[in-house]
Structures are given as structure tokens and as C-alpha cells.
Amino acid sequence: MKKQIQNELEHQEAYLLLSISKKEMYAVPAGYFTAKKEDLYDLGDNEYTVPENYFEQKKASLVEIMEKDVPEKALPKAKTIHLKRWISIAAAVTVFAVSIPILNTINFQNQPIAQSTDFQKILNEESIFSDDEIAFLTNSSDDYFYDSFLVETASNELKNDDLEQIENGSYFDSVEYL
Amino acid sequence: MFLLNISLKLASNKEMSRQLIDKRIVELLQSNEPKKAFRLAVDEYTESIYWHLRRMVHIHEDADDLLQEVFTKVWQKLSSFQFKSTFYTWIYRIATNEALSFLRKKRNKVIHLSTSDEDLHLEQKLVADSLFNGDEAQLKLANALNTLPEKQKTVFHLRYFEEMSYDEISKVLNVSAGGLRSSYHLAVKKIEEYLKQAV
């Protein structure tokens, strides 16, 4: 009782402090609560129903699925992870082994022909080239042809016909190299 | 003192009547008659829960939607009611949580307004609302309440309008009664200051 009086006094104190009427400041449409209560009763009346023994049957079927699935799924999962790891390691080793000769081939193909060891071997075996020519050819084959062309044009002075042939691309057919 | 005595007697009668109804609801639940228990709860609590929601959210349509939500939850959870608290504090707890959650969602949706803009916004809404009967002082009170932090506002509502004891509020909000007491007094002071400035 003492507690209740204390509560009430505190409440009265707040009420006096605010000096505001406690009359309800909000209103509701006419007949709202009667209609609302009818609506709310419906919540309790419209119960959802399930077929007879639905939950028992559902539980039994779920337990059955669990019993079937658990042993089959648990073990292969672990194996799959294990195998996947070995497959990826084996694949990495194979790729590495195969890539070495391929990389070598790519290197050879990218090397200028004149600088390749095979080309030098051929030149050495054929006796028609002197040592100086071989050295010149293996130095830069493009420069060799270009320089010889310059020598040709400088020594003989190009004629008008020659210039035309050069432009046509047929000049090189008729030029005699050194 | 005379007024205080009358007020205490009325409060006491109201309290007793509520306790009897709660006892009956519990009995019906224990005897596996949830439909009857629910109907009794609707009869007893529809109006008080509505007013509690309305004072918190201000607009009738919002309060109406929330009332529906609250009783839907009550019906869904009725079977799991564990009789640890009274039915009264349990249903108020559901209602308060629904209202707070609604206000949080609403606040997140609205583009940030300054406090004075918010006051103006609420004042305009209430003045335009045909279902607002309050006088100027009550309009100011609604504005003042709107400036309070969420916790203080809720405590003030339950104590001032619902006239709940601190023990009951502590069960609704799951906060210690001592903390609630200081929270309520702080709210009263703030409202008082706001009203002085507004006048």
C-alpha cells in the first residue's frame, strides 16, 4: 500500500508539473472498437487445419530421409575432397613437365634464323661460303641483302626504268647480286 | 488529499478487475481453451492496447494496423505463454515492441529532418487529422514527447498515460525499476522545459 501511494504521489507530481488535462486527445471513428473486436475474434476463429496424422507422418518421412542420406553423403564428401587435392597436384606436375619442352620450342622459334645454331651448322657444312661470308650472314641476314642492294645501286646508278621496276616490285627479279 | 484518496481507490479497483481477468485468461489457457482465452483478451485489452499504440504512433491508421499485428502475435504465441509474467505485462510488452519497431522503420524511411522540422511535421499532421481532438497544450505535449529519446518516451507513456507502476513497466521493458524512475523524472523535466520554451 505504501509503495502504491508513493507511485501515485510521483504520478500526481508529474501531472501537476505539466498542468495538462489528461482528457484523451485522440479520437476514433464511430463504432471502431465494436467492429475491430469482431475482426480480432476472427483471428482466433479461423484456425488453419492440417490433415489427420499429418505431423506424425511428416516426422516419420523426415527421419527416413535423414537415415538414408547421412551415411551416404558424409563419407564420399570427405573422399571427394581428398581426391580433388591429389588430382590438382598431379595436374600441376603434368602441366609443369609438359611446359618445359614447349617453352624450349617457343624459344627456338622466336630466335632469329640467322642466329640459330642449326642455321650456322648448315652454313659450316656447305663449302660454298667462305668464313667471312658466314660471319657476315650470321651477323644479320637482312642487313646483308640491304647492303648489297645499296652497293648495286651506288655502283651502276639507277636508271629511270630501274626506279619504275623498284616501285613495281619487279626490279629484284632482274638484279644480279655480287 | 481527498482527490488522491479517490484516485487510489479507482486505481485499486481497476487493478483488481484486471487481475481477475488475467487470472481467468490463464485458467482458460491451462484448461486448453485458447479460443475462449483469446476472446477474453480481445474484450479486455483491445481498447487499452489501441490507445497505447495510438499515443505512440499518433495516426489512427497506423495504430489500427499495429493493433491487428499485436493480436495476431498474441494468438500465435498464446500457446507458448509460460505464465512467468502476468498476461497484462505480456501483452503490453508485445504492443510496445511492435510500436517501437514500427517507429524505427518509419524513421529509417523518412529523409533526415531536423528536430524543429520534425515538430512542425507532427504538428501539421495532427492539426490536419480529423481524429485529433486535443487542445493547444496537448499538441505541445505531443511535440514535446516527440523530442524525447525512445526509452524515455516509452517510459513516460507507460507511466503517465497507462498509469503503470514501475514494477510493471520494468516487466514490460525488462529494465530495472530504479533506472525507470530516474528515466521518468528526466522525461518530465525535459517536457516541462520544452513547454516553457514553447510558451
Coordinates of C-alpha atoms in Angstrom, one line a residue:
Chain A
M1 CA 0.0 0.0 0.0
K2 CA 2.9 2.4 0.9
K3 CA 4.5 1.6 -2.4
Q4 CA 1.3 2.3 -4.3
I5 CA 0.9 5.7 -2.5
Q6 CA 4.4 6.6 -3.4
N7 CA 3.8 5.7 -7.0
E8 CA 0.7 7.7 -7.1
L9 CA 2.3 10.7 -5.5
E10 CA 5.1 10.7 -8.1
H11 CA 2.5 10.4 -10.8
Q12 CA 0.4 13.3 -9.4
E13 CA 3.6 15.3 -9.1
A14 CA 4.3 14.9 -12.8
Y15 CA 0.7 15.6 -13.6
L16 CA 0.8 18.9 -11.6
L17 CA 4.1 19.8 -13.1
L18 CA 2.8 19.5 -16.6
S19 CA -0.6 21.0 -15.7
I20 CA -2.1 19.4 -18.8
S21 CA -5.5 17.9 -18.9
K22 CA -5.5 14.1 -19.2
K23 CA -8.5 14.1 -21.4
E24 CA -7.9 11.8 -24.4
M25 CA -6.5 14.0 -27.2
Y26 CA -7.2 11.4 -30.0
A27 CA -10.5 10.2 -31.3
V28 CA -11.5 7.1 -33.2
P29 CA -14.2 6.7 -36.0
A30 CA -17.7 5.9 -34.7
G31 CA -18.2 2.2 -33.9
Y32 CA -14.5 1.5 -34.4
F33 CA -13.9 -0.7 -31.3
T34 CA -17.0 -2.8 -31.8
A35 CA -16.1 -3.5 -35.5
K36 CA -12.4 -4.1 -34.5
K37 CA -13.2 -6.6 -31.8
E38 CA -15.3 -8.6 -34.3
D39 CA -12.3 -8.6 -36.7
L40 CA -10.0 -9.7 -33.9
Y41 CA -12.3 -12.5 -32.8
D42 CA -11.9 -13.9 -36.3
L43 CA -8.1 -14.3 -35.7
G44 CA -9.0 -16.9 -33.1
D45 CA -11.8 -18.5 -35.0
N46 CA -10.1 -19.0 -38.4
E47 CA -7.7 -21.7 -37.4
Y48 CA -5.6 -23.4 -40.1
T49 CA -6.1 -27.1 -40.1
V50 CA -3.9 -30.0 -41.3
P51 CA -4.8 -33.5 -42.5
E52 CA -5.2 -36.1 -39.8
N53 CA -1.9 -37.6 -38.5
Y54 CA -0.1 -35.1 -40.8
F55 CA 2.7 -34.3 -38.3
E56 CA 3.3 -37.9 -37.3
Q57 CA 3.7 -38.9 -41.0
K58 CA 5.8 -35.9 -41.8
K59 CA 8.2 -36.6 -38.9
A60 CA 8.5 -40.3 -39.9
S61 CA 9.3 -39.4 -43.5
L62 CA 11.9 -36.8 -42.5
V63 CA 13.6 -39.3 -40.1
E64 CA 13.7 -41.8 -43.0
I65 CA 15.3 -39.3 -45.3
M66 CA 17.9 -38.4 -42.7
E67 CA 18.8 -42.1 -42.0
K68 CA 19.3 -42.7 -45.8
D69 CA 21.2 -39.6 -46.6
V70 CA 23.6 -39.2 -43.6
P71 CA 26.0 -42.3 -44.2
E72 CA 26.0 -41.9 -48.0
K73 CA 26.7 -38.3 -48.0
A74 CA 29.1 -38.0 -45.2
L75 CA 31.8 -40.4 -46.4
P76 CA 32.0 -39.5 -50.1
K77 CA 32.2 -35.9 -49.2
A78 CA 35.5 -36.5 -47.4
K79 CA 36.8 -38.7 -50.2
T80 CA 35.9 -36.2 -52.8
I81 CA 37.9 -33.5 -51.1
H82 CA 40.9 -36.0 -50.7
L83 CA 40.8 -37.0 -54.4
K84 CA 40.4 -33.4 -55.6
R85 CA 43.6 -32.5 -53.8
W86 CA 45.6 -35.3 -55.4
I87 CA 44.1 -34.6 -58.9
S88 CA 45.1 -31.0 -58.6
I89 CA 48.6 -31.8 -57.5
A90 CA 49.0 -34.4 -60.4
A91 CA 47.6 -31.9 -62.9
A92 CA 50.1 -29.2 -61.7
V93 CA 53.1 -31.6 -62.1
T94 CA 51.9 -32.7 -65.6
V95 CA 51.5 -29.2 -66.7
F96 CA 54.9 -28.3 -65.4
A97 CA 56.6 -31.3 -67.2
V98 CA 54.8 -30.7 -70.5
S99 CA 55.5 -27.0 -70.4
I100 CA 59.4 -27.4 -70.4
P101 CA 59.8 -28.8 -74.0
I102 CA 57.1 -26.4 -75.2
L103 CA 58.9 -23.5 -73.7
N104 CA 62.1 -24.6 -75.4
T105 CA 60.4 -24.9 -78.8
I106 CA 58.9 -21.4 -78.4
N107 CA 62.4 -20.1 -77.6
F108 CA 63.8 -21.7 -80.7
Q109 CA 61.1 -20.3 -82.9
N110 CA 61.4 -16.8 -81.5
Q111 CA 65.2 -16.8 -82.2
P112 CA 66.3 -15.1 -85.5
I113 CA 67.1 -17.8 -88.1
A114 CA 70.5 -16.3 -88.8
Q115 CA 71.5 -16.6 -85.1
S116 CA 70.2 -20.1 -84.6
T117 CA 72.7 -22.9 -84.1
D118 CA 71.0 -25.1 -86.8
F119 CA 71.5 -22.4 -89.4
Q120 CA 75.1 -22.0 -88.5
K121 CA 75.6 -25.8 -88.8
I122 CA 74.2 -25.8 -92.3
L123 CA 76.4 -22.9 -93.4
N124 CA 79.5 -24.6 -92.0
E125 CA 78.8 -27.9 -93.7
E126 CA 78.3 -26.3 -97.1
S127 CA 81.7 -25.3 -98.6
I128 CA 80.4 -22.7 -101.0
F129 CA 80.6 -19.9 -98.3
S130 CA 83.9 -18.5 -97.0
D131 CA 84.4 -17.9 -93.3
D132 CA 83.9 -14.1 -93.8
E133 CA 80.6 -14.7 -95.7
I134 CA 79.4 -17.0 -92.9
A135 CA 80.3 -14.4 -90.3
F136 CA 78.5 -11.7 -92.3
L137 CA 75.4 -13.9 -92.9
T138 CA 75.1 -15.0 -89.3
N139 CA 75.6 -11.4 -88.1
S140 CA 72.4 -10.1 -89.8
S141 CA 70.9 -11.6 -93.0
D142 CA 68.6 -8.6 -93.5
D143 CA 71.5 -6.2 -93.4
Y144 CA 73.4 -8.3 -95.9
F145 CA 70.8 -8.1 -98.6
Y146 CA 70.1 -4.5 -97.9
D147 CA 73.8 -3.5 -98.1
S148 CA 74.3 -5.5 -101.3
F149 CA 71.4 -3.6 -102.8
L150 CA 73.0 -0.3 -101.9
V151 CA 76.3 -1.4 -103.4
E152 CA 74.5 -2.3 -106.6
T153 CA 72.6 0.9 -106.9
A154 CA 75.6 3.1 -106.0
S155 CA 78.0 1.5 -108.5
N156 CA 75.7 1.4 -111.5
E157 CA 73.4 4.4 -110.9
L158 CA 69.8 3.6 -111.2
K159 CA 68.1 4.3 -114.4
N160 CA 64.5 5.6 -114.7
D161 CA 63.4 2.1 -115.8
D162 CA 65.0 0.6 -112.7
L163 CA 63.2 3.1 -110.4
E164 CA 59.9 2.0 -112.1
Q165 CA 60.8 -1.6 -111.6
I166 CA 61.6 -1.0 -107.9
E167 CA 58.3 0.7 -107.5
N168 CA 56.5 -2.3 -109.3
G169 CA 58.4 -4.8 -107.2
S170 CA 59.8 -6.5 -110.3
Y171 CA 63.3 -5.0 -110.0
F172 CA 64.7 -7.7 -107.8
D173 CA 63.9 -10.3 -110.4
S174 CA 66.4 -8.8 -112.8
V175 CA 69.2 -7.7 -110.4
E176 CA 72.3 -9.8 -110.3
Y177 CA 73.8 -9.9 -106.9
L178 CA 77.5 -9.7 -106.3
Chain B
M1 CA -5.6 14.5 -0.2
F2 CA -9.3 13.8 -0.9
L3 CA -8.6 13.6 -4.7
L4 CA -5.6 11.4 -4.0
N5 CA -7.7 9.0 -2.0
I6 CA -10.4 8.8 -4.7
S7 CA -7.7 8.3 -7.3
L8 CA -6.1 5.5 -5.3
K9 CA -9.5 3.7 -4.8
L10 CA -10.2 3.9 -8.5
A11 CA -6.8 2.7 -9.4
S12 CA -7.1 -0.1 -6.9
N13 CA -10.5 -1.2 -8.4
K14 CA -9.1 -1.1 -11.9
E15 CA -6.1 -3.1 -10.8
M16 CA -8.3 -5.8 -9.1
S17 CA -10.6 -6.1 -12.1
R18 CA -7.6 -6.5 -14.4
Q19 CA -6.0 -9.1 -12.1
L20 CA -9.3 -11.1 -12.1
I21 CA -9.5 -11.1 -15.9
D22 CA -5.8 -12.1 -16.2
K23 CA -6.4 -15.0 -13.8
R24 CA -9.4 -16.1 -15.9
I25 CA -7.3 -16.0 -19.1
V26 CA -4.6 -18.1 -17.5
E27 CA -7.2 -20.6 -16.2
L28 CA -8.7 -20.9 -19.7
L29 CA -5.2 -21.5 -21.2
Q30 CA -4.3 -24.1 -18.7
S31 CA -7.6 -25.9 -19.3
N32 CA -6.7 -26.0 -23.0
E33 CA -9.3 -23.5 -24.2
P34 CA -7.2 -20.9 -26.1
K35 CA -10.1 -19.6 -28.2
K36 CA -12.0 -18.6 -25.1
A37 CA -8.9 -17.1 -23.6
F38 CA -8.2 -15.1 -26.8
R39 CA -11.8 -13.8 -26.9
L40 CA -11.5 -12.6 -23.3
A41 CA -8.1 -10.9 -24.1
V42 CA -9.7 -9.1 -27.1
D43 CA -12.6 -8.0 -24.9
E44 CA -10.4 -6.7 -22.2
Y45 CA -7.4 -5.3 -24.0
T46 CA -8.4 -4.0 -27.4
E47 CA -9.2 -0.5 -26.3
S48 CA -6.3 -0.1 -23.8
I49 CA -3.7 -1.5 -26.3
Y50 CA -5.1 0.7 -29.1
W51 CA -4.7 3.8 -27.0
H52 CA -1.2 2.8 -26.0
L53 CA -0.3 2.3 -29.7
R54 CA -2.1 5.5 -30.8
R55 CA -0.3 7.7 -28.3
M56 CA 3.0 6.3 -29.5
V57 CA 2.4 6.5 -33.3
H58 CA -0.2 9.3 -33.3
I59 CA -2.1 8.3 -36.5
H60 CA -5.2 6.2 -36.3
E61 CA -4.5 4.1 -39.4
D62 CA -1.0 3.2 -38.1
A63 CA -2.4 2.3 -34.7
D64 CA -5.1 0.2 -36.3
D65 CA -2.6 -1.8 -38.3
L66 CA -0.4 -2.3 -35.3
L67 CA -3.3 -3.4 -33.2
Q68 CA -4.0 -6.1 -35.7
E69 CA -0.4 -7.1 -35.6
V70 CA -0.3 -7.3 -31.8
F71 CA -3.4 -9.5 -31.6
T72 CA -2.1 -11.7 -34.4
K73 CA 1.1 -12.2 -32.4
V74 CA -0.9 -12.8 -29.2
W75 CA -2.9 -15.5 -30.9
Q76 CA 0.2 -17.1 -32.4
K77 CA 2.2 -17.1 -29.2
L78 CA -0.7 -17.8 -26.8
S79 CA 0.2 -21.5 -26.6
S80 CA 3.7 -20.7 -25.7
F81 CA 2.8 -18.2 -22.9
Q82 CA 4.7 -19.5 -19.9
F83 CA 2.8 -17.7 -17.1
K84 CA 6.1 -16.3 -15.9
S85 CA 4.7 -12.8 -16.1
T86 CA 1.1 -11.5 -15.9
F87 CA -0.9 -11.5 -19.1
Y88 CA -1.2 -7.8 -18.8
T89 CA 2.6 -7.1 -18.9
W90 CA 3.0 -9.8 -21.6
I91 CA 0.5 -8.1 -24.0
Y92 CA 1.9 -4.7 -23.3
R93 CA 5.4 -5.9 -24.0
I94 CA 4.3 -7.2 -27.4
A95 CA 2.5 -4.0 -28.1
T96 CA 5.4 -1.8 -27.1
N97 CA 7.9 -3.8 -29.1
E98 CA 5.6 -3.6 -32.2
A99 CA 5.2 0.2 -31.8
L100 CA 9.0 0.8 -31.3
S101 CA 9.8 -1.4 -34.3
F102 CA 7.3 0.5 -36.4
L103 CA 8.7 3.8 -35.4
R104 CA 12.3 2.7 -36.1
K105 CA 11.3 1.5 -39.6
K106 CA 9.4 4.8 -40.2
R107 CA 12.3 6.9 -39.1
N108 CA 14.7 5.0 -41.4
K109 CA 12.4 5.6 -44.4
V110 CA 11.9 9.4 -43.8
I111 CA 14.7 11.6 -45.2
H112 CA 16.5 13.1 -42.2
L113 CA 14.7 16.1 -40.8
S114 CA 16.0 18.5 -38.2
T115 CA 14.2 18.3 -34.8
S116 CA 12.3 21.6 -35.4
D117 CA 11.2 20.2 -38.9
E118 CA 10.0 17.1 -37.2
D119 CA 8.0 19.0 -34.6
L120 CA 6.4 21.1 -37.4
H121 CA 5.8 18.0 -39.4
L122 CA 4.0 16.3 -36.5
E123 CA 2.1 19.4 -35.5
Q124 CA 0.8 19.9 -39.1
K125 CA -0.2 16.2 -39.3
L126 CA -2.1 16.4 -36.0
V127 CA -3.8 19.7 -36.8
A128 CA -4.9 18.3 -40.2
D129 CA -6.0 15.0 -38.6
S130 CA -9.8 14.9 -38.1
L131 CA -9.3 12.4 -35.4
F132 CA -7.3 14.7 -33.2
N133 CA -9.3 16.4 -30.5
G134 CA -6.5 17.8 -28.4
D135 CA -6.2 21.5 -27.3
E136 CA -3.1 23.6 -27.9
A137 CA -1.4 22.4 -24.7
Q138 CA -1.9 18.7 -25.7
L139 CA -0.5 19.5 -29.1
K140 CA 2.6 20.9 -27.4
L141 CA 2.8 17.9 -25.2
A142 CA 2.7 15.6 -28.2
N143 CA 5.5 17.6 -29.8
A144 CA 7.5 17.6 -26.5
L145 CA 7.1 13.8 -26.3
N146 CA 8.4 13.5 -29.8
T147 CA 11.7 15.2 -28.8
L148 CA 12.4 12.6 -26.1
P149 CA 14.8 9.7 -26.7
E150 CA 13.0 6.4 -27.4
K151 CA 13.5 4.9 -24.0
Q152 CA 12.3 7.9 -22.0
K153 CA 9.3 8.4 -24.3
T154 CA 8.2 4.8 -23.8
V155 CA 8.6 5.0 -20.0
F156 CA 6.7 8.3 -19.9
H157 CA 3.9 6.8 -22.0
L158 CA 3.5 3.7 -19.8
R159 CA 3.8 5.7 -16.5
Y160 CA 1.8 8.8 -17.4
F161 CA -0.9 7.6 -19.7
E162 CA -1.2 3.9 -18.9
E163 CA -0.6 4.6 -15.2
M164 CA 1.5 1.5 -14.8
S165 CA 3.7 1.0 -11.6
Y166 CA 7.4 1.0 -12.0
D167 CA 7.4 -2.7 -11.3
E168 CA 5.0 -3.4 -14.1
I169 CA 7.0 -1.1 -16.5
S170 CA 10.1 -3.0 -15.6
K171 CA 8.5 -6.3 -16.6
V172 CA 7.2 -4.8 -19.9
L173 CA 10.6 -3.3 -20.8
N174 CA 12.8 -5.7 -19.0
V175 CA 14.7 -2.8 -17.2
S176 CA 15.3 -2.3 -13.5
A177 CA 12.7 -0.2 -11.7
G178 CA 15.3 2.2 -10.3
G179 CA 16.5 3.1 -13.8
L180 CA 12.9 3.6 -14.9
R181 CA 12.2 6.0 -12.0
S182 CA 15.1 8.3 -13.0
S183 CA 14.2 7.9 -16.7
Y184 CA 10.7 9.1 -16.0
H185 CA 11.7 12.1 -13.9
L186 CA 14.2 13.1 -16.6
A187 CA 11.5 12.9 -19.2
V188 CA 9.1 15.0 -17.1
K189 CA 11.8 17.7 -16.6
K190 CA 12.6 17.8 -20.3
I191 CA 8.9 18.1 -21.2
E192 CA 8.5 20.9 -18.7
E193 CA 11.4 22.8 -20.2
Y194 CA 10.1 22.3 -23.7
L195 CA 6.7 23.6 -22.7
K196 CA 8.2 26.6 -21.0
Q197 CA 10.1 27.5 -24.2
A198 CA 7.1 26.8 -26.4
V199 CA 5.0 29.2 -24.4

